[in-house]
mmCIF file of C-alpha atoms and ligand atoms in Angstrom:
data_model
loop_
_atom_site.group_PDB
_atom_site.id
_atom_site.type_symbol
_atom_site.label_atom_id
_atom_site.label_comp_id
_atom_site.label_asym_id
_atom_site.label_seq_id
_atom_site.Cartn_x
_atom_site.Cartn_y
_atom_site.Cartn_z
ATOM 1 C CA MET A 296 219.727 -109.713 -34.354
ATOM 2 C CA PRO A 297 218.252 -111.646 -37.346
ATOM 3 C CA SER A 298 218.631 -109.743 -40.477
ATOM 4 C CA PRO A 299 214.982 -108.223 -41.007
ATOM 5 C CA ALA A 300 212.684 -109.436 -43.563
ATOM 6 C CA HIS A 301 212.691 -107.525 -47.004
ATOM 7 C CA ARG A 302 209.249 -107.232 -48.322
ATOM 8 C CA ALA A 303 208.961 -105.278 -51.525
ATOM 9 C CA GLY A 304 205.857 -102.709 -51.030
ATOM 10 C CA LEU A 305 205.855 -103.758 -47.333
ATOM 11 C CA GLU A 306 203.243 -106.145 -48.403
ATOM 12 C CA GLY A 307 201.538 -107.931 -45.228
ATOM 13 C CA VAL A 308 204.056 -105.766 -42.985
ATOM 14 C CA ILE A 309 202.061 -104.297 -39.741
ATOM 15 C CA VAL A 310 203.623 -101.061 -38.934
ATOM 16 C CA ALA A 311 200.881 -99.969 -36.223
ATOM 17 C CA ASP A 312 198.184 -100.923 -34.143
ATOM 18 C CA SER A 313 195.396 -98.893 -35.163
ATOM 19 C CA ARG A 314 191.687 -98.369 -33.393
ATOM 20 C CA LEU A 315 190.539 -96.486 -36.532
ATOM 21 C CA SER A 316 189.783 -98.816 -39.456
ATOM 22 C CA GLU A 317 190.195 -102.527 -40.629
ATOM 23 C CA VAL A 318 190.499 -103.991 -44.103
ATOM 24 C CA ASP A 319 189.817 -107.786 -44.543
ATOM 25 C CA GLY A 320 191.003 -108.587 -47.827
ATOM 26 C CA GLU A 321 189.761 -112.266 -47.802
ATOM 27 C CA ARG A 322 186.222 -111.347 -46.756
ATOM 28 C CA GLY A 323 185.754 -107.927 -48.751
ATOM 29 C CA ARG A 324 184.968 -106.299 -45.172
ATOM 30 C CA LEU A 325 185.707 -102.655 -44.150
ATOM 31 C CA VAL A 326 184.974 -101.515 -40.590
ATOM 32 C CA ILE A 327 185.525 -97.962 -39.838
ATOM 33 C CA ALA A 328 185.365 -96.966 -36.246
ATOM 34 C CA GLY A 329 183.600 -99.925 -35.016
ATOM 35 C CA SER A 330 181.053 -100.041 -37.831
ATOM 36 C CA ASP A 331 180.652 -101.775 -41.265
ATOM 37 C CA VAL A 332 180.943 -99.348 -44.222
ATOM 38 C CA GLU A 333 177.782 -100.257 -45.281
ATOM 39 C CA ASP A 334 176.156 -99.269 -41.951
ATOM 40 C CA LEU A 335 177.830 -95.854 -42.308
ATOM 41 C CA ALA A 336 177.440 -94.447 -46.137
ATOM 42 C CA GLY A 337 174.124 -92.787 -46.394
ATOM 43 C CA ARG A 338 173.431 -93.162 -42.716
ATOM 44 C CA ILE A 339 175.463 -90.862 -40.874
ATOM 45 C CA SER A 340 176.580 -87.375 -41.821
ATOM 46 C CA PHE A 341 180.378 -86.488 -42.467
ATOM 47 C CA GLU A 342 180.329 -84.666 -39.107
ATOM 48 C CA GLU A 343 179.480 -87.554 -37.405
ATOM 49 C CA LEU A 344 181.871 -89.797 -38.988
ATOM 50 C CA ALA A 345 184.516 -87.483 -38.139
ATOM 51 C CA HIS A 346 183.353 -87.621 -34.546
ATOM 52 C CA ARG A 347 183.456 -91.128 -34.436
ATOM 53 C CA LEU A 348 187.090 -90.995 -35.728
ATOM 54 C CA TRP A 349 188.571 -88.334 -33.978
ATOM 55 C CA SER A 350 186.668 -88.863 -30.488
ATOM 56 C CA LEU A 351 188.898 -92.062 -30.375
ATOM 57 C CA TYR A 352 191.854 -89.539 -29.430
ATOM 58 C CA LEU A 353 190.050 -86.302 -28.869
ATOM 59 C CA PRO A 354 187.126 -86.699 -26.443
ATOM 60 C CA ASP A 355 185.612 -83.285 -27.000
ATOM 61 C CA SER A 356 184.722 -83.530 -30.731
ATOM 62 C CA SER A 357 180.813 -83.865 -30.588
ATOM 63 C CA PRO A 358 179.512 -84.031 -34.164
ATOM 64 C CA ASP A 359 177.363 -80.715 -33.399
ATOM 65 C CA ARG A 360 180.709 -78.724 -32.286
ATOM 66 C CA ILE A 361 182.458 -80.079 -35.472
ATOM 67 C CA ARG A 362 179.580 -79.150 -37.824
ATOM 68 C CA THR A 363 179.574 -75.470 -36.019
ATOM 69 C CA GLU A 364 183.245 -75.250 -36.051
ATOM 70 C CA LEU A 365 183.943 -76.627 -39.720
ATOM 71 C CA GLY A 366 181.255 -74.078 -40.986
ATOM 72 C CA GLU A 367 183.380 -71.090 -39.470
ATOM 73 C CA ALA A 368 186.504 -72.729 -40.662
ATOM 74 C CA ARG A 369 185.311 -72.959 -44.137
ATOM 75 C CA LEU A 370 184.558 -69.218 -44.039
ATOM 76 C CA LYS A 371 188.118 -68.456 -42.670
ATOM 77 C CA ALA A 372 189.681 -70.582 -45.453
ATOM 78 C CA PHE A 373 187.803 -68.810 -47.937
ATOM 79 C CA ALA A 374 189.229 -65.632 -46.747
ATOM 80 C CA LEU A 375 192.632 -66.974 -47.111
ATOM 81 C CA ILE A 376 192.328 -67.495 -50.872
ATOM 82 C CA PRO A 377 193.578 -64.215 -51.841
ATOM 83 C CA THR A 378 196.896 -64.889 -49.942
ATOM 84 C CA LEU A 379 197.507 -68.312 -51.993
ATOM 85 C CA GLY A 380 199.292 -66.818 -54.606
ATOM 86 C CA ASP A 381 199.414 -68.985 -57.787
ATOM 87 C CA ALA A 382 198.421 -72.025 -56.104
ATOM 88 C CA LEU A 383 194.984 -72.343 -57.201
ATOM 89 C CA GLU A 384 196.171 -71.458 -60.883
ATOM 90 C CA ALA A 385 197.827 -75.150 -61.204
ATOM 91 C CA GLN A 386 196.543 -77.094 -64.079
ATOM 92 C CA ASP A 387 196.175 -80.213 -62.403
ATOM 93 C CA GLY A 388 193.791 -80.190 -59.155
ATOM 94 C CA MET A 389 195.958 -81.981 -56.841
ATOM 95 C CA ASP A 390 198.867 -79.873 -57.559
ATOM 96 C CA ALA A 391 196.756 -77.018 -56.728
ATOM 97 C CA LEU A 392 195.490 -78.572 -53.655
ATOM 98 C CA ARG A 393 198.761 -79.287 -52.392
ATOM 99 C CA ALA A 394 199.983 -75.919 -52.770
ATOM 100 C CA ALA A 395 197.201 -74.405 -51.253
ATOM 101 C CA VAL A 396 196.974 -76.657 -48.178
ATOM 102 C CA SER A 397 200.796 -75.855 -47.868
ATOM 103 C CA HIS A 398 200.138 -72.307 -46.819
ATOM 104 C CA LEU A 399 198.284 -73.362 -43.816
ATOM 105 C CA ARG A 400 199.530 -72.654 -40.287
ATOM 106 C CA GLU A 401 198.427 -75.114 -37.353
ATOM 107 C CA SER A 402 195.604 -73.015 -35.783
ATOM 108 C CA GLY A 403 195.717 -72.483 -32.029
ATOM 109 C CA PRO A 404 197.051 -75.442 -29.605
ATOM 110 C CA LEU A 405 194.048 -77.751 -29.668
ATOM 111 C CA PRO A 406 194.551 -80.776 -32.296
ATOM 112 C CA LEU A 407 190.718 -80.825 -32.907
ATOM 113 C CA GLN A 408 191.065 -77.162 -34.005
ATOM 114 C CA SER A 409 193.609 -78.223 -36.318
ATOM 115 C CA ASN A 410 191.785 -81.237 -37.458
ATOM 116 C CA ILE A 411 188.833 -78.795 -38.340
ATOM 117 C CA TRP A 412 191.044 -76.282 -39.950
ATOM 118 C CA VAL A 413 192.738 -78.682 -42.503
ATOM 119 C CA THR A 414 189.593 -80.553 -43.464
ATOM 120 C CA ALA A 415 187.591 -77.305 -43.627
ATOM 121 C CA ALA A 416 190.611 -75.666 -46.005
ATOM 122 C CA THR A 417 190.683 -78.828 -48.017
ATOM 123 C CA GLY A 418 187.288 -78.668 -49.022
ATOM 124 C CA VAL A 419 187.197 -74.961 -49.762
ATOM 125 C CA PHE A 420 190.355 -75.164 -51.755
ATOM 126 C CA ALA A 421 189.116 -78.064 -53.874
ATOM 127 C CA ALA A 422 185.919 -76.494 -54.522
ATOM 128 C CA ALA A 423 187.455 -73.056 -55.548
ATOM 129 C CA TRP A 424 189.895 -74.712 -57.750
ATOM 130 C CA ALA A 425 186.944 -76.332 -59.646
ATOM 131 C CA ALA A 426 185.045 -72.947 -59.718
ATOM 132 C CA LYS A 427 187.886 -71.340 -61.574
ATOM 133 C CA LEU A 428 188.467 -74.256 -63.396
ATOM 134 C CA GLN A 429 184.999 -73.655 -64.783
ATOM 135 C CA GLY A 430 185.749 -70.067 -65.742
ATOM 136 C CA GLY A 431 184.088 -68.580 -62.545
ATOM 137 C CA ARG A 432 185.013 -67.116 -59.263
ATOM 138 C CA PRO A 433 185.333 -69.018 -55.880
ATOM 139 C CA VAL A 434 182.018 -69.292 -54.287
ATOM 140 C CA PRO A 435 181.727 -68.408 -50.574
ATOM 141 C CA PRO A 436 180.961 -70.940 -47.909
ATOM 142 C CA ASP A 437 177.679 -71.126 -45.991
ATOM 143 C CA ARG A 438 178.534 -71.878 -42.513
ATOM 144 C CA SER A 439 175.151 -73.438 -41.642
ATOM 145 C CA ALA A 440 175.472 -76.072 -44.322
ATOM 146 C CA GLY A 441 176.592 -79.611 -43.775
ATOM 147 C CA HIS A 442 180.131 -79.813 -45.023
ATOM 148 C CA ALA A 443 179.231 -82.174 -47.869
ATOM 149 C CA ALA A 444 176.465 -80.145 -49.197
ATOM 150 C CA ASP A 445 178.586 -77.148 -48.994
ATOM 151 C CA ILE A 446 181.526 -78.636 -51.063
ATOM 152 C CA LEU A 447 179.060 -79.560 -53.544
ATOM 153 C CA ARG A 448 177.450 -76.296 -54.019
ATOM 154 C CA MET A 449 180.629 -74.265 -53.953
ATOM 155 C CA ALA A 450 182.295 -76.542 -56.658
ATOM 156 C CA THR A 451 179.405 -76.956 -58.737
ATOM 157 C CA GLY A 452 176.625 -74.625 -57.734
ATOM 158 C CA GLU A 453 174.208 -77.744 -57.212
ATOM 159 C CA LYS A 454 171.622 -77.300 -54.160
ATOM 160 C CA SER A 455 169.856 -80.624 -54.492
ATOM 161 C CA PRO A 456 169.775 -82.412 -51.083
ATOM 162 C CA THR A 457 169.714 -85.933 -52.840
ATOM 163 C CA LYS A 458 172.846 -85.092 -54.521
ATOM 164 C CA ALA A 459 174.361 -83.625 -51.131
ATOM 165 C CA LYS A 460 173.532 -87.197 -49.625
ATOM 166 C CA GLY A 461 174.866 -88.854 -52.266
ATOM 167 C CA PHE A 462 178.252 -86.832 -51.868
ATOM 168 C CA GLU A 463 178.157 -87.291 -48.248
ATOM 169 C CA SER A 464 177.974 -91.010 -48.770
ATOM 170 C CA TYR A 465 180.887 -90.748 -50.562
ATOM 171 C CA LEU A 466 183.013 -88.863 -48.473
ATOM 172 C CA VAL A 467 181.969 -90.984 -45.576
ATOM 173 C CA THR A 468 182.760 -94.143 -47.497
ATOM 174 C CA VAL A 469 186.425 -93.039 -48.435
ATOM 175 C CA SER A 470 186.957 -91.231 -44.898
ATOM 176 C CA ASP A 471 189.406 -94.021 -43.846
ATOM 177 C CA HIS A 472 190.868 -97.537 -45.049
ATOM 178 C CA GLY A 473 193.408 -99.098 -42.936
ATOM 179 C CA MET A 474 197.051 -98.385 -43.643
ATOM 180 C CA ASN A 475 197.041 -97.295 -47.243
ATOM 181 C CA ALA A 476 199.892 -95.354 -48.890
ATOM 182 C CA SER A 477 198.592 -91.697 -48.242
ATOM 183 C CA THR A 478 197.902 -92.662 -44.717
ATOM 184 C CA PHE A 479 201.281 -94.391 -43.876
ATOM 185 C CA THR A 480 202.702 -91.189 -45.702
ATOM 186 C CA ALA A 481 200.708 -88.538 -43.199
ATOM 187 C CA ARG A 482 202.007 -91.169 -40.171
ATOM 188 C CA VAL A 483 205.677 -91.454 -41.152
ATOM 189 C CA ILE A 484 205.948 -87.379 -41.140
ATOM 190 C CA ALA A 485 203.383 -87.141 -37.829
ATOM 191 C CA SER A 486 206.133 -89.650 -36.366
ATOM 192 C CA THR A 487 208.678 -87.188 -36.756
ATOM 193 C CA ALA A 488 206.925 -84.703 -34.588
ATOM 194 C CA SER A 489 206.273 -82.510 -37.739
ATOM 195 C CA ASP A 490 202.804 -80.692 -37.931
ATOM 196 C CA ILE A 491 199.621 -81.717 -38.990
ATOM 197 C CA VAL A 492 199.894 -79.445 -42.168
ATOM 198 C CA SER A 493 202.931 -80.970 -43.300
ATOM 199 C CA SER A 494 201.396 -84.593 -42.824
ATOM 200 C CA VAL A 495 198.574 -83.888 -44.854
ATOM 201 C CA VAL A 496 200.565 -82.054 -47.608
ATOM 202 C CA GLY A 497 202.449 -85.282 -47.708
ATOM 203 C CA ALA A 498 199.422 -87.321 -47.963
ATOM 204 C CA ILE A 499 198.077 -85.377 -50.713
ATOM 205 C CA GLY A 500 201.190 -85.861 -52.481
ATOM 206 C CA ALA A 501 200.622 -89.753 -52.067
ATOM 207 C CA LEU A 502 197.180 -89.575 -52.806
ATOM 208 C CA LYS A 503 197.572 -87.986 -56.389
ATOM 209 C CA GLY A 504 199.189 -91.145 -57.794
ATOM 210 C CA PRO A 505 197.389 -92.997 -60.046
ATOM 211 C CA LEU A 506 197.943 -96.411 -58.409
ATOM 212 C CA HIS A 507 196.208 -94.587 -55.124
ATOM 213 C CA GLY A 508 193.679 -91.902 -55.548
ATOM 214 C CA GLY A 509 194.513 -90.804 -58.936
ATOM 215 C CA ALA A 510 192.417 -93.450 -60.868
ATOM 216 C CA PRO A 511 188.845 -92.254 -61.115
ATOM 217 C CA GLY A 512 189.442 -89.634 -63.696
ATOM 218 C CA PRO A 513 191.419 -92.297 -65.784
ATOM 219 C CA VAL A 514 188.178 -94.317 -65.288
ATOM 220 C CA LEU A 515 185.836 -92.193 -66.950
ATOM 221 C CA GLU A 516 188.314 -91.882 -69.575
ATOM 222 C CA MET A 517 188.045 -95.667 -70.104
ATOM 223 C CA LEU A 518 184.366 -95.729 -70.043
ATOM 224 C CA ASP A 519 184.259 -92.988 -72.685
ATOM 225 C CA ALA A 520 186.917 -94.562 -75.001
ATOM 226 C CA ILE A 521 184.804 -97.731 -74.936
ATOM 227 C CA GLY A 522 181.876 -95.863 -75.468
ATOM 228 C CA ARG A 523 179.184 -98.822 -75.793
ATOM 229 C CA PRO A 524 179.062 -102.169 -73.967
ATOM 230 C CA GLU A 525 179.609 -104.171 -77.176
ATOM 231 C CA ARG A 526 182.924 -102.475 -77.482
ATOM 232 C CA ALA A 527 184.224 -103.615 -73.935
ATOM 233 C CA THR A 528 185.595 -106.525 -74.856
ATOM 234 C CA GLU A 529 187.624 -105.714 -77.894
ATOM 235 C CA TRP A 530 188.884 -102.555 -75.878
ATOM 236 C CA LEU A 531 189.846 -104.292 -72.756
ATOM 237 C CA GLU A 532 191.632 -107.156 -74.595
ATOM 238 C CA ALA A 533 193.836 -104.802 -76.109
ATOM 239 C CA GLU A 534 194.626 -102.847 -73.332
ATOM 240 C CA ILE A 535 195.595 -105.859 -71.293
ATOM 241 C CA ALA A 536 197.481 -107.220 -74.552
ATOM 242 C CA ALA A 537 199.433 -103.945 -74.389
ATOM 243 C CA GLY A 538 200.497 -104.822 -70.604
ATOM 244 C CA ARG A 539 198.280 -101.629 -69.173
ATOM 245 C CA ARG A 540 196.773 -101.864 -66.168
ATOM 246 C CA ILE A 541 192.955 -101.482 -66.139
ATOM 247 C CA MET A 542 192.074 -98.595 -63.960
ATOM 248 C CA GLY A 543 189.647 -99.123 -60.918
ATOM 249 C CA MET A 544 190.349 -102.702 -61.317
ATOM 250 C CA GLY A 545 192.518 -104.573 -58.337
ATOM 251 C CA HIS A 546 193.666 -103.775 -55.175
ATOM 252 C CA ARG A 547 196.773 -104.431 -52.673
ATOM 253 C CA ILE A 548 194.665 -106.059 -50.404
ATOM 254 C CA TYR A 549 191.248 -107.247 -51.552
ATOM 255 C CA ARG A 550 191.013 -110.406 -53.137
ATOM 256 C CA VAL A 551 187.341 -110.033 -53.630
ATOM 257 C CA ARG A 552 185.487 -107.016 -54.968
ATOM 258 C CA ASP A 553 186.087 -103.799 -52.919
ATOM 259 C CA PRO A 554 183.118 -103.510 -50.325
ATOM 260 C CA ARG A 555 183.109 -99.659 -51.305
ATOM 261 C CA ALA A 556 182.607 -100.311 -54.735
ATOM 262 C CA ALA A 557 179.352 -101.929 -53.895
ATOM 263 C CA VAL A 558 178.399 -99.016 -51.430
ATOM 264 C CA LEU A 559 179.200 -96.410 -54.058
ATOM 265 C CA GLU A 560 177.401 -98.443 -56.795
ATOM 266 C CA GLN A 561 174.120 -98.394 -54.217
ATOM 267 C CA ALA A 562 174.546 -94.723 -54.082
ATOM 268 C CA VAL A 563 174.459 -94.166 -57.722
ATOM 269 C CA LEU A 564 171.299 -96.236 -58.001
ATOM 270 C CA GLN A 565 169.751 -94.384 -55.258
ATOM 271 C CA LEU A 566 170.128 -91.116 -57.386
ATOM 272 C CA GLU A 567 168.693 -92.808 -60.220
ATOM 273 C CA ARG A 568 165.856 -93.947 -58.085
ATOM 274 C CA SER A 569 165.410 -90.247 -57.284
ATOM 275 C CA GLY A 570 165.317 -89.336 -60.888
ATOM 276 C CA ILE A 571 168.629 -88.110 -61.431
ATOM 277 C CA GLY A 572 170.774 -89.075 -64.321
ATOM 278 C CA THR A 573 173.228 -91.690 -64.149
ATOM 279 C CA PRO A 574 174.638 -91.722 -67.551
ATOM 280 C CA ARG A 575 177.658 -94.102 -67.331
ATOM 281 C CA LEU A 576 175.977 -96.683 -64.798
ATOM 282 C CA ARG A 577 175.212 -99.249 -67.388
ATOM 283 C CA LEU A 578 178.066 -98.990 -69.368
ATOM 284 C CA ALA A 579 180.427 -98.979 -65.997
ATOM 285 C CA ARG A 580 178.593 -102.427 -65.077
ATOM 286 C CA ALA A 581 179.059 -104.072 -68.470
ATOM 287 C CA VAL A 582 182.853 -102.974 -68.316
ATOM 288 C CA GLU A 583 183.331 -104.069 -64.727
ATOM 289 C CA GLU A 584 181.710 -107.605 -65.796
ATOM 290 C CA VAL A 585 183.994 -107.920 -68.853
ATOM 291 C CA ALA A 586 187.144 -106.588 -67.181
ATOM 292 C CA GLU A 587 186.840 -109.198 -64.334
ATOM 293 C CA GLY A 588 186.240 -112.065 -66.910
ATOM 294 C CA LEU A 589 189.517 -111.017 -68.999
ATOM 295 C CA LEU A 590 191.626 -110.388 -65.685
ATOM 296 C CA ARG A 591 190.510 -113.819 -64.362
ATOM 297 C CA LYS A 592 191.817 -115.649 -67.466
ATOM 298 C CA ARG A 593 194.975 -113.714 -67.526
ATOM 299 C CA HIS A 594 195.780 -113.771 -63.806
ATOM 300 C CA PRO A 595 193.937 -117.104 -62.739
ATOM 301 C CA ASP A 596 195.759 -117.052 -59.363
ATOM 302 C CA ARG A 597 195.423 -113.129 -58.563
ATOM 303 C CA PRO A 598 191.761 -112.143 -58.266
ATOM 304 C CA LEU A 599 191.363 -108.544 -59.663
ATOM 305 C CA ASN A 600 187.856 -106.940 -59.049
ATOM 306 C CA ALA A 601 186.455 -103.570 -59.047
ATOM 307 C CA ASN A 602 188.090 -101.187 -56.515
ATOM 308 C CA VAL A 603 186.400 -98.084 -54.822
ATOM 309 C CA GLU A 604 187.725 -95.720 -57.574
ATOM 310 C CA PHE A 605 185.345 -97.650 -60.678
ATOM 311 C CA TYR A 606 182.078 -96.429 -59.081
ATOM 312 C CA THR A 607 183.588 -93.337 -57.478
ATOM 313 C CA ALA A 608 184.344 -91.990 -60.832
ATOM 314 C CA VAL A 609 180.388 -93.207 -61.973
ATOM 315 C CA LEU A 610 178.990 -91.308 -58.694
ATOM 316 C CA LEU A 611 181.312 -88.287 -58.946
ATOM 317 C CA ASP A 612 180.119 -87.872 -62.394
ATOM 318 C CA ALA A 613 176.317 -88.108 -61.887
ATOM 319 C CA LEU A 614 176.570 -85.510 -59.337
ATOM 320 C CA GLY A 615 178.144 -83.080 -61.705
ATOM 321 C CA PHE A 616 181.657 -82.646 -60.444
ATOM 322 C CA PRO A 617 184.217 -82.437 -63.221
ATOM 323 C CA ARG A 618 186.544 -85.176 -63.689
ATOM 324 C CA SER A 619 189.875 -83.239 -62.881
ATOM 325 C CA LEU A 620 188.459 -82.748 -59.370
ATOM 326 C CA PHE A 621 187.953 -86.361 -58.235
ATOM 327 C CA SER A 622 191.172 -87.154 -56.740
ATOM 328 C CA SER A 623 190.919 -83.626 -54.733
ATOM 329 C CA LEU A 624 187.179 -84.975 -53.548
ATOM 330 C CA PHE A 625 188.973 -87.971 -52.334
ATOM 331 C CA ALA A 626 191.044 -85.822 -50.251
ATOM 332 C CA CYS A 627 188.289 -84.176 -48.911
ATOM 333 C CA GLY A 628 187.037 -87.269 -47.408
ATOM 334 C CA ARG A 629 190.216 -89.140 -46.506
ATOM 335 C CA VAL A 630 191.561 -85.971 -44.861
ATOM 336 C CA VAL A 631 189.566 -86.694 -41.777
ATOM 337 C CA GLY A 632 191.083 -90.392 -41.681
ATOM 338 C CA TRP A 633 194.732 -88.631 -41.959
ATOM 339 C CA CYS A 634 193.940 -86.402 -38.973
ATOM 340 C CA ALA A 635 192.841 -89.373 -36.868
ATOM 341 C CA HIS A 636 195.759 -91.510 -37.580
ATOM 342 C CA ILE A 637 198.131 -88.629 -37.288
ATOM 343 C CA ALA A 638 196.620 -88.327 -33.345
ATOM 344 C CA GLU A 639 197.159 -91.884 -33.272
ATOM 345 C CA GLN A 640 200.482 -91.845 -34.307
ATOM 346 C CA ARG A 641 201.356 -89.150 -32.207
ATOM 347 C CA ALA A 642 200.141 -91.106 -29.184
ATOM 348 C CA THR A 643 202.417 -93.713 -29.816
ATOM 349 C CA GLY A 644 205.541 -91.062 -29.881
ATOM 350 C CA ARG A 645 207.495 -93.685 -32.105
ATOM 351 C CA LEU A 646 209.482 -92.522 -34.875
ATOM 352 C CA ILE A 647 208.826 -94.794 -38.171
ATOM 353 C CA ARG A 648 212.096 -95.521 -39.381
ATOM 354 C CA PRO A 649 212.577 -98.947 -41.445
ATOM 355 C CA GLU A 650 215.744 -100.224 -42.975
ATOM 356 C CA SER A 651 216.937 -100.486 -46.540
ATOM 357 C CA ARG A 652 219.313 -103.448 -47.682
ATOM 358 C CA TYR A 653 222.463 -102.077 -49.377
ATOM 359 C CA ILE A 654 222.837 -103.494 -52.594
ATOM 360 C CA GLY A 655 225.501 -101.169 -54.378
ATOM 361 C CA PRO A 656 229.155 -101.359 -54.675
ATOM 362 C CA ARG A 657 231.263 -101.402 -51.082
ATOM 363 C CA PRO A 658 234.675 -99.688 -50.871
ATOM 364 C CA LEU A 659 237.460 -102.394 -51.382
HETATM 365 N N1 COA B 800 194.935 -104.390 -64.670
HETATM 366 C C1 COA B 800 195.837 -105.273 -65.204
HETATM 367 N N2 COA B 800 196.537 -105.966 -64.610
HETATM 368 C C2 COA B 800 196.630 -105.589 -63.156
HETATM 369 C C3 COA B 800 195.746 -104.702 -62.568
HETATM 370 C C4 COA B 800 195.053 -103.989 -63.471
HETATM 371 N N3 COA B 800 194.328 -103.164 -62.915
HETATM 372 N N4 COA B 800 196.200 -104.680 -61.296
HETATM 373 C C5 COA B 800 196.826 -105.507 -61.241
HETATM 374 N N5 COA B 800 197.364 -106.212 -62.258
HETATM 375 C C6 COA B 800 198.280 -107.313 -62.649
HETATM 376 C C7 COA B 800 199.642 -106.934 -62.207
HETATM 377 O O1 COA B 800 199.990 -106.294 -63.498
HETATM 378 C C8 COA B 800 200.570 -107.853 -61.725
HETATM 379 O O2 COA B 800 200.836 -108.787 -63.157
HETATM 380 P P1 COA B 800 202.163 -109.714 -63.229
HETATM 381 O O3 COA B 800 202.210 -110.515 -62.295
HETATM 382 O O4 COA B 800 201.883 -110.327 -64.762
HETATM 383 O O5 COA B 800 203.236 -108.687 -63.174
HETATM 384 C C9 COA B 800 199.310 -108.877 -61.163
HETATM 385 O O6 COA B 800 198.091 -108.345 -61.368
HETATM 386 C C10 COA B 800 199.667 -108.490 -59.851
HETATM 387 O O7 COA B 800 199.556 -107.322 -59.373
HETATM 388 P P2 COA B 800 200.408 -106.439 -58.236
HETATM 389 O O8 COA B 800 201.314 -105.617 -58.859
HETATM 390 O O9 COA B 800 201.078 -107.550 -57.329
HETATM 391 O O10 COA B 800 199.215 -105.716 -57.865
HETATM 392 P P3 COA B 800 199.376 -104.450 -56.499
HETATM 393 O O11 COA B 800 199.087 -105.205 -55.131
HETATM 394 O O12 COA B 800 200.692 -103.925 -56.542
HETATM 395 O O13 COA B 800 198.719 -103.254 -57.164
HETATM 396 C C11 COA B 800 197.118 -101.905 -57.753
HETATM 397 C C12 COA B 800 197.427 -103.026 -56.664
HETATM 398 C C13 COA B 800 195.799 -101.078 -56.921
HETATM 399 C C14 COA B 800 198.015 -100.894 -57.557
HETATM 400 C C15 COA B 800 196.799 -102.479 -59.038
HETATM 401 O O14 COA B 800 195.751 -103.174 -58.881
HETATM 402 C C16 COA B 800 196.517 -101.248 -60.120
HETATM 403 O O15 COA B 800 197.673 -100.679 -60.723
HETATM 404 N N6 COA B 800 195.077 -101.029 -60.161
HETATM 405 C C17 COA B 800 194.747 -99.911 -61.095
HETATM 406 C C18 COA B 800 194.947 -98.725 -60.561
HETATM 407 C C19 COA B 800 193.753 -98.500 -59.619
HETATM 408 O O16 COA B 800 192.495 -98.828 -59.893
HETATM 409 N N7 COA B 800 194.194 -97.923 -58.564
HETATM 410 C C20 COA B 800 193.117 -97.322 -57.466
HETATM 411 C C21 COA B 800 193.231 -98.465 -56.170
HETATM 412 S S1 COA B 800 192.039 -98.439 -55.185
#
């Protein structure tokens, strides 16, 4: 047997056939469950999106059923909060979410119920941590609300349908994205025949890193540090010269602007048209333009454009979420994709077990 190829970071390696989403990095196209992301965000509900991803492997998951059962599961997850020990006291939102979700037990024999359970709990725990962060007590769910609207209200107290729609667009946009690091993590764990909660806890850990889902908070910090469009060039030049990465720029797969950046930028513009303040939009656009130009000069052969995190930061900020919650909100959307991939991986029944090349000393 020939020696297997070694690809650092598994770049270009296909590890699964998937019916869930396709990322075309050259053309900047993202297809989720058969539709372009541009045709999903702002047009379908979170529950409908969950149905489209989950029904590929779990036929009984109608959008109405998902909505009803998600509402009930949010209430049950809220009732669990007193049993979570000090999980929600963690300083970091993702540490809190990881610890809180790890308290869950898979509920019942049906995978659909398990998907609903971890999805509901992720939203409730993220919002509860945000409420505590702001000095309040966790706000109880409203079982009759849509999942996006309810997370927004529980986390910020905001009831505006326009803002809820903006947040729903966000959750739909980030729901799935090929074999990204957290999804791969979830699939590796699922491939060992472990349980869904373990897969999701592992995925949260992978998502936390700033090279994956931890970038939007730092994007906002960068915008704050720059302050005015006129300062963008000087600030960004200094960062690049110091060898630091510009958060929200660059992507492993995309060689053009991430299509999700455009979708989320549109969602911010929609808020603006509805009279909702979008304090950092103009500055963000200016910074993006300057960063793109400087990175093009520095890496002429490696296009580095805005990724999803860049406008995530601007959108979630305009919706009133605290920046320390941004990565947890990413998890609230991506958990739907993780669940779908876990089901897909289980259907293959194949353990994921690559190899390493030993480069250490050998016994003489
Ligand atoms: N700012 C400055 N330089 C960057 C950069 C960025 N955001 N992203 C990549 N580069 C540089 C790298 O330093 C590297 O330079 P070198 O060849 O001189 O060492 C070159 O571009 C190629 O990058 P590479 O390490 O191959 O990219 P990758 O595919 O491993 O990285 C990311 C992809 C997303 C991890 C990377 O672009 C990044 O760190 N972005 C910032 C964090 C971020 O926004 N994360 C959210 C991702 S959705």
